[in-house]
Amino acid sequence: MHARLWRTAAPLLLIGVLLAATGCGRGGDHGSGDYKIAIVTRNFTNPYWAALRDGAIAEASHLGVKVSVQAGQSETDADGENAQISTMAAQGYDCFGVVPVNGTNVITPLTTVARKKTPILNLDTQIDANASQQAGVSYASFIGSDNLEAGKTAGQQMLAALGGSGKVAVLQGIAGEQNGINRDQGFSDTVAGKLDIVQRAPADYEQDKGLQVTEAILKAHPDITGIFAANDTMGLGAAQAIKNAGRTGQIKVISVDGIKAALDAVKAGTLYGTVTQYPYAEGQLAVQGCLALHQGKQLPARVVSPIAFINTANVDQQIGAFPKPIVTFDNPVEGLLNK
């Protein structure tokens, strides 16, 4: 059976440490106390990746396994992320979960992991399948949310917010990064023929750049009534630029991720809404997936984590449940674990 609801587990504020878990809950039945999981993501400055880390740490504690979560220094720090993978590849980890900066940056350091036949989970952002195959790297599963659907949801909500017409701008993420591309595509396809997208501009998933780019957009297109930002940090920057211009409420901002600061902004009315993707759940899924592999189970090729649109109607509920989902979710991974 698939578990439908996530358990309550308070996030532990530990960064990049090896957690020796105590085997509470079901963990004592797994006999996996020496099983070591390595997870590498982009950075911990972005609360989204910090939440993924916290979910992994909490789930490892619950299941009685060890996990170390490491990261680069920024969203675009491919070299730093690769150095973490290379270091951990030599440290005897039994399973890897990796969020790439882009489609190819992690492939070279992962060749060492693949040669040892250590299972690898591709987390959150798709790694290029053809380039991986050529390098001899394969993945036991992809675990992440549906970014096309997130963009589609944002587009539907923007249409509703603007009454089906208007001029909008799009804040893109990192050039060439697939999640942002998919979110943009989902949004654009949904609003095509109804909303006029007057400008697209990258802001590298950073709040300061989101503010600066939005300031420029407001000068070039003062008649826009909506902004779609491919992540919350850029959306918060856009909301600040709109507030600085004295136009809060006149321009609707919808972003993606569901970080705590975005929820607070929705409650305050500076952000119209966020499509939350529950990275905490992704971290839990990564640990569950690694343990299922350790127990000899085969994972689905793709595990889709939940998303939900949060606005003033349900933001209090989501803040109360944060960082866990307020939507039910058929989890195909947890059901594989030995009880």
Tab-separated table of C-alpha atoms in Angstrom:
chain	number	residue	atom	x	y	z
A	1	MET	CA	0.000	0.000	0.000
A	2	HIS	CA	1.074	3.545	-0.634
A	3	ALA	CA	1.340	5.842	2.346
A	4	ARG	CA	-0.910	8.852	1.787
A	5	LEU	CA	0.203	11.279	4.477
A	6	TRP	CA	3.619	12.411	5.641
A	7	ARG	CA	4.517	11.837	9.259
A	8	THR	CA	5.225	14.794	11.529
A	9	ALA	CA	8.943	15.298	11.997
A	10	ALA	CA	10.406	18.597	13.164
A	11	PRO	CA	13.233	19.751	10.867
A	12	LEU	CA	16.633	19.602	12.488
A	13	LEU	CA	18.857	22.591	11.901
A	14	LEU	CA	22.046	20.736	11.054
A	15	ILE	CA	24.173	21.592	8.065
A	16	GLY	CA	26.515	19.210	6.282
A	17	VAL	CA	27.026	16.842	9.201
A	18	LEU	CA	27.026	13.093	9.363
A	19	LEU	CA	24.027	12.154	11.435
A	20	ALA	CA	24.272	9.002	13.512
A	21	ALA	CA	20.583	8.282	13.978
A	22	THR	CA	19.129	6.514	16.962
A	23	GLY	CA	16.896	3.966	15.257
A	24	CYS	CA	13.615	5.340	16.586
A	25	GLY	CA	10.206	4.451	15.156
A	26	ARG	CA	10.460	1.812	12.453
A	27	GLY	CA	14.196	2.371	12.196
A	28	GLY	CA	15.092	-0.268	14.731
A	29	ASP	CA	13.526	-2.926	12.499
A	30	HIS	CA	15.632	-2.082	9.459
A	31	GLY	CA	19.019	-3.250	10.681
A	32	SER	CA	20.554	-0.375	8.723
A	33	GLY	CA	22.322	1.633	11.384
A	34	ASP	CA	25.613	1.580	9.449
A	35	TYR	CA	24.006	2.423	6.122
A	36	LYS	CA	25.389	5.778	4.913
A	37	ILE	CA	23.628	8.094	2.473
A	38	ALA	CA	25.264	11.069	0.755
A	39	ILE	CA	23.123	13.903	-0.579
A	40	VAL	CA	24.580	16.833	-2.505
A	41	THR	CA	22.627	19.895	-3.570
A	42	ARG	CA	23.370	23.390	-4.851
A	43	ASN	CA	23.576	25.520	-1.716
A	44	PHE	CA	21.944	26.152	1.641
A	45	THR	CA	21.485	29.905	1.188
A	46	ASN	CA	18.299	29.246	-0.746
A	47	PRO	CA	15.721	28.042	1.830
A	48	TYR	CA	14.400	25.567	-0.728
A	49	TRP	CA	17.584	23.479	-0.616
A	50	ALA	CA	17.846	23.939	3.155
A	51	ALA	CA	14.372	22.406	3.447
A	52	LEU	CA	15.418	19.434	1.306
A	53	ARG	CA	18.381	18.973	3.654
A	54	ASP	CA	16.145	19.149	6.732
A	55	GLY	CA	13.711	16.594	5.314
A	56	ALA	CA	16.536	14.171	4.587
A	57	ILE	CA	18.050	14.578	8.049
A	58	ALA	CA	14.714	14.122	9.809
A	59	GLU	CA	13.836	11.044	7.760
A	60	ALA	CA	17.266	9.475	8.342
A	61	SER	CA	16.774	9.925	12.071
A	62	HIS	CA	13.345	8.341	11.845
A	63	LEU	CA	14.563	5.347	9.823
A	64	GLY	CA	17.767	4.756	11.768
A	65	VAL	CA	20.300	5.415	9.002
A	66	LYS	CA	23.104	7.944	8.539
A	67	VAL	CA	23.033	10.839	6.089
A	68	SER	CA	25.423	13.633	5.197
A	69	VAL	CA	24.011	16.556	3.196
A	70	GLN	CA	26.550	18.803	1.486
A	71	ALA	CA	26.303	21.655	-1.017
A	72	GLY	CA	28.107	24.280	-3.023
A	73	GLN	CA	28.149	27.952	-2.083
A	74	SER	CA	25.564	29.345	-4.522
A	75	GLU	CA	22.902	28.355	-7.037
A	76	THR	CA	25.507	28.365	-9.817
A	77	ASP	CA	28.481	26.897	-7.916
A	78	ALA	CA	28.936	23.818	-10.102
A	79	ASP	CA	32.623	23.525	-9.191
A	80	GLY	CA	31.891	23.580	-5.462
A	81	GLU	CA	29.141	21.020	-5.804
A	82	ASN	CA	31.347	18.756	-7.915
A	83	ALA	CA	34.132	18.991	-5.332
A	84	GLN	CA	31.710	17.804	-2.636
A	85	ILE	CA	30.676	14.811	-4.760
A	86	SER	CA	34.304	13.915	-5.499
A	87	THR	CA	35.214	14.057	-1.811
A	88	MET	CA	32.233	11.977	-0.720
A	89	ALA	CA	32.805	9.439	-3.504
A	90	ALA	CA	35.958	8.386	-1.658
A	91	GLN	CA	34.288	8.108	1.754
A	92	GLY	CA	32.382	4.843	1.480
A	93	TYR	CA	28.793	6.033	1.137
A	94	ASP	CA	26.245	3.377	0.199
A	95	CYS	CA	23.882	5.587	-1.825
A	96	PHE	CA	24.012	9.041	-3.419
A	97	GLY	CA	21.247	11.575	-4.026
A	98	VAL	CA	22.282	14.499	-6.229
A	99	VAL	CA	20.643	17.776	-7.285
A	100	PRO	CA	22.655	19.176	-10.226
A	101	VAL	CA	23.243	22.838	-11.030
A	102	ASN	CA	22.536	22.048	-14.676
A	103	GLY	CA	22.004	19.032	-16.887
A	104	THR	CA	25.632	17.912	-17.062
A	105	ASN	CA	27.805	19.390	-14.304
A	106	VAL	CA	27.663	16.429	-11.894
A	107	ILE	CA	28.234	13.663	-14.434
A	108	THR	CA	32.049	13.637	-14.323
A	109	PRO	CA	32.377	13.325	-10.507
A	110	LEU	CA	29.589	10.747	-10.487
A	111	THR	CA	31.567	8.425	-12.768
A	112	THR	CA	33.643	7.405	-9.721
A	113	VAL	CA	30.452	6.584	-7.823
A	114	ALA	CA	29.038	4.630	-10.770
A	115	ARG	CA	32.207	2.550	-11.181
A	116	LYS	CA	31.760	1.350	-7.596
A	117	LYS	CA	28.179	0.339	-8.496
A	118	THR	CA	26.880	2.631	-5.766
A	119	PRO	CA	23.245	3.523	-6.505
A	120	ILE	CA	22.535	7.131	-7.453
A	121	LEU	CA	19.263	9.027	-7.194
A	122	ASN	CA	18.765	12.068	-9.423
A	123	LEU	CA	16.951	14.602	-7.248
A	124	ASP	CA	14.790	17.590	-8.191
A	125	THR	CA	16.539	18.667	-11.425
A	126	GLN	CA	16.935	16.306	-14.364
A	127	ILE	CA	20.472	15.225	-15.295
A	128	ASP	CA	21.033	14.777	-19.028
A	129	ALA	CA	20.259	11.135	-19.827
A	130	ASN	CA	22.326	10.863	-23.032
A	131	ALA	CA	25.433	12.466	-21.541
A	132	SER	CA	25.090	10.266	-18.460
A	133	GLN	CA	24.825	7.117	-20.566
A	134	GLN	CA	27.922	8.042	-22.551
A	135	ALA	CA	29.814	8.475	-19.262
A	136	GLY	CA	28.557	5.172	-17.849
A	137	VAL	CA	26.408	6.803	-15.163
A	138	SER	CA	22.867	5.593	-14.496
A	139	TYR	CA	20.227	6.533	-11.934
A	140	ALA	CA	18.027	4.263	-9.846
A	141	SER	CA	15.235	6.844	-9.985
A	142	PHE	CA	14.408	10.505	-10.519
A	143	ILE	CA	12.703	12.084	-7.504
A	144	GLY	CA	11.229	15.534	-7.939
A	145	SER	CA	8.139	17.583	-8.593
A	146	ASP	CA	6.497	18.190	-11.974
A	147	ASN	CA	7.789	21.596	-13.044
A	148	LEU	CA	5.660	21.739	-16.179
A	149	GLU	CA	2.626	21.274	-13.962
A	150	ALA	CA	3.899	23.946	-11.568
A	151	GLY	CA	4.165	26.419	-14.445
A	152	LYS	CA	0.743	25.395	-15.728
A	153	THR	CA	-0.764	25.926	-12.275
A	154	ALA	CA	0.853	29.364	-12.043
A	155	GLY	CA	-0.528	30.237	-15.474
A	156	GLN	CA	-4.055	29.178	-14.537
A	157	GLN	CA	-3.898	31.198	-11.337
A	158	MET	CA	-2.495	34.254	-13.145
A	159	LEU	CA	-5.322	34.100	-15.675
A	160	ALA	CA	-7.831	33.999	-12.835
A	161	ALA	CA	-6.107	36.849	-10.982
A	162	LEU	CA	-6.037	39.102	-14.062
A	163	GLY	CA	-9.485	38.240	-15.366
A	164	GLY	CA	-8.110	36.448	-18.418
A	165	SER	CA	-6.202	39.327	-20.054
A	166	GLY	CA	-3.290	41.672	-19.453
A	167	LYS	CA	0.442	42.179	-19.910
A	168	VAL	CA	2.859	40.103	-17.839
A	169	ALA	CA	6.591	39.495	-17.460
A	170	VAL	CA	8.500	36.314	-16.614
A	171	LEU	CA	11.533	36.100	-14.327
A	172	GLN	CA	13.540	33.083	-15.453
A	173	GLY	CA	16.058	31.141	-13.395
A	174	ILE	CA	19.558	30.087	-14.453
A	175	ALA	CA	20.110	29.974	-18.198
A	176	GLY	CA	19.846	26.369	-19.405
A	177	GLU	CA	18.524	24.994	-16.089
A	178	GLN	CA	15.728	22.548	-16.886
A	179	ASN	CA	13.405	23.230	-13.956
A	180	GLY	CA	13.150	26.890	-14.865
A	181	ILE	CA	12.713	26.060	-18.530
A	182	ASN	CA	9.856	23.693	-17.705
A	183	ARG	CA	8.158	26.196	-15.402
A	184	ASP	CA	8.401	28.901	-18.056
A	185	GLN	CA	7.034	26.549	-20.703
A	186	GLY	CA	4.129	25.402	-18.544
A	187	PHE	CA	3.214	28.993	-17.729
A	188	SER	CA	3.629	30.275	-21.283
A	189	ASP	CA	1.644	27.462	-22.881
A	190	THR	CA	-1.209	28.025	-20.430
A	191	VAL	CA	-1.517	31.779	-20.954
A	192	ALA	CA	-0.831	31.748	-24.721
A	193	GLY	CA	-3.357	33.787	-26.668
A	194	LYS	CA	-4.749	35.321	-23.471
A	195	LEU	CA	-1.954	37.119	-21.653
A	196	ASP	CA	0.725	39.129	-23.445
A	197	ILE	CA	4.194	38.202	-22.167
A	198	VAL	CA	6.034	41.458	-22.836
A	199	GLN	CA	9.433	40.426	-21.429
A	200	ARG	CA	11.383	37.432	-20.179
A	201	ALA	CA	14.560	37.981	-18.177
A	202	PRO	CA	16.829	35.677	-16.137
A	203	ALA	CA	17.488	36.523	-12.487
A	204	ASP	CA	19.478	33.398	-11.483
A	205	TYR	CA	17.050	32.374	-8.703
A	206	GLU	CA	18.412	35.207	-6.539
A	207	GLN	CA	16.356	37.766	-4.625
A	208	ASP	CA	18.587	40.785	-5.285
A	209	LYS	CA	18.644	40.050	-8.996
A	210	GLY	CA	14.894	39.547	-8.967
A	211	LEU	CA	14.523	43.036	-7.490
A	212	GLN	CA	16.935	44.626	-9.957
A	213	VAL	CA	15.450	42.935	-13.014
A	214	THR	CA	11.918	43.842	-11.941
A	215	GLU	CA	12.906	47.483	-11.469
A	216	ALA	CA	14.108	47.516	-15.072
A	217	ILE	CA	10.957	45.753	-16.284
A	218	LEU	CA	8.715	48.284	-14.524
A	219	LYS	CA	10.512	51.138	-16.284
A	220	ALA	CA	10.308	49.438	-19.690
A	221	HIS	CA	6.742	48.172	-19.272
A	222	PRO	CA	4.908	50.301	-16.690
A	223	ASP	CA	1.552	48.873	-17.806
A	224	ILE	CA	2.193	45.239	-16.787
A	225	THR	CA	-0.268	43.741	-14.305
A	226	GLY	CA	1.427	40.422	-13.522
A	227	ILE	CA	4.836	38.797	-12.988
A	228	PHE	CA	5.555	35.084	-12.954
A	229	ALA	CA	8.811	34.258	-11.172
A	230	ALA	CA	10.327	30.803	-11.628
A	231	ASN	CA	11.164	30.654	-7.917
A	232	ASP	CA	10.171	32.339	-4.683
A	233	THR	CA	13.393	34.206	-4.010
A	234	MET	CA	13.091	36.007	-7.360
A	235	GLY	CA	9.376	36.507	-6.652
A	236	LEU	CA	10.174	38.138	-3.323
A	237	GLY	CA	12.622	40.429	-5.088
A	238	ALA	CA	9.941	41.319	-7.620
A	239	ALA	CA	7.428	41.997	-4.844
A	240	GLN	CA	9.916	44.322	-3.150
A	241	ALA	CA	10.522	46.257	-6.388
A	242	ILE	CA	6.757	46.620	-6.845
A	243	LYS	CA	6.386	47.806	-3.244
A	244	ASN	CA	9.221	50.313	-3.734
A	245	ALA	CA	7.369	51.654	-6.772
A	246	GLY	CA	4.192	52.062	-4.725
A	247	ARG	CA	2.308	49.487	-6.809
A	248	THR	CA	1.620	46.658	-4.348
A	249	GLY	CA	-1.706	45.067	-5.262
A	250	GLN	CA	-1.656	46.539	-8.761
A	251	ILE	CA	0.769	43.914	-10.103
A	252	LYS	CA	0.148	40.277	-9.161
A	253	VAL	CA	3.266	38.193	-8.478
A	254	ILE	CA	3.094	34.399	-8.567
A	255	SER	CA	6.217	32.344	-7.892
A	256	VAL	CA	7.267	28.736	-7.298
A	257	ASP	CA	8.731	26.836	-4.296
A	258	GLY	CA	6.691	27.545	-1.169
A	259	ILE	CA	9.513	28.704	1.099
A	260	LYS	CA	8.537	30.184	4.476
A	261	ALA	CA	9.330	33.766	3.447
A	262	ALA	CA	7.025	33.407	0.439
A	263	LEU	CA	4.209	32.098	2.632
A	264	ASP	CA	4.663	35.074	4.936
A	265	ALA	CA	4.563	37.396	1.903
A	266	VAL	CA	1.332	35.775	0.695
A	267	LYS	CA	-0.184	36.307	4.131
A	268	ALA	CA	0.992	39.940	4.103
A	269	GLY	CA	-0.440	40.493	0.625
A	270	THR	CA	2.793	41.403	-1.166
A	271	LEU	CA	2.931	38.079	-3.040
A	272	TYR	CA	-0.266	36.919	-4.743
A	273	GLY	CA	0.575	33.224	-4.482
A	274	THR	CA	3.195	30.482	-4.648
A	275	VAL	CA	3.161	27.023	-6.183
A	276	THR	CA	4.755	25.095	-3.344
A	277	GLN	CA	6.823	22.047	-4.276
A	278	TYR	CA	7.635	20.671	-0.824
A	279	PRO	CA	11.420	20.138	-0.920
A	280	TYR	CA	11.223	18.773	2.633
A	281	ALA	CA	9.217	15.879	1.177
A	282	GLU	CA	11.827	15.445	-1.569
A	283	GLY	CA	14.499	15.037	1.109
A	284	GLN	CA	12.371	12.440	2.879
A	285	LEU	CA	11.805	10.589	-0.398
A	286	ALA	CA	15.536	10.542	-1.147
A	287	VAL	CA	16.334	8.800	2.138
A	288	GLN	CA	13.409	6.405	1.775
A	289	GLY	CA	14.502	5.622	-1.788
A	290	CYS	CA	18.070	4.843	-0.783
A	291	LEU	CA	16.913	2.570	2.044
A	292	ALA	CA	14.481	0.763	-0.266
A	293	LEU	CA	17.364	0.074	-2.660
A	294	HIS	CA	19.443	-1.206	0.261
A	295	GLN	CA	16.611	-3.618	1.043
A	296	GLY	CA	16.709	-4.947	-2.513
A	297	LYS	CA	13.643	-3.139	-3.828
A	298	GLN	CA	13.307	-1.591	-7.280
A	299	LEU	CA	12.196	2.028	-7.374
A	300	PRO	CA	9.862	3.516	-9.962
A	301	ALA	CA	11.846	5.242	-12.725
A	302	ARG	CA	10.225	8.545	-11.695
A	303	VAL	CA	8.768	9.549	-8.344
A	304	VAL	CA	6.737	12.754	-8.506
A	305	SER	CA	6.553	14.712	-5.275
A	306	PRO	CA	3.470	16.831	-4.485
A	307	ILE	CA	2.711	20.444	-5.415
A	308	ALA	CA	-0.057	22.828	-4.318
A	309	PHE	CA	-1.032	26.440	-5.012
A	310	ILE	CA	-0.984	28.592	-1.904
A	311	ASN	CA	-2.808	31.927	-1.691
A	312	THR	CA	-4.663	33.839	1.006
A	313	ALA	CA	-7.352	31.149	1.124
A	314	ASN	CA	-5.045	28.421	2.447
A	315	VAL	CA	-1.826	30.147	3.506
A	316	ASP	CA	-2.612	29.903	7.226
A	317	GLN	CA	-3.124	26.151	6.848
A	318	GLN	CA	0.198	25.785	5.007
A	319	ILE	CA	2.086	27.935	7.505
A	320	GLY	CA	0.718	25.744	10.290
A	321	ALA	CA	1.805	22.538	8.531
A	322	PHE	CA	5.124	23.881	7.201
A	323	PRO	CA	7.309	22.294	5.888
A	324	LYS	CA	5.025	19.330	5.285
A	325	PRO	CA	2.364	19.162	2.549
A	326	ILE	CA	-1.267	20.084	3.135
A	327	VAL	CA	-2.262	17.850	0.211
A	328	THR	CA	-2.542	14.079	0.305
A	329	PHE	CA	0.108	12.201	-1.614
A	330	ASP	CA	0.400	8.610	-2.784
A	331	ASN	CA	4.001	7.835	-1.889
A	332	PRO	CA	5.198	4.837	-3.933
A	333	VAL	CA	8.549	4.679	-2.110
A	334	GLU	CA	7.594	4.369	1.539
A	335	GLY	CA	5.346	1.417	0.713
A	336	LEU	CA	8.401	-0.520	-0.479
A	337	LEU	CA	10.215	-0.352	2.852
A	338	ASN	CA	10.360	-3.387	5.108
A	339	LYS	CA	8.250	-2.871	8.202
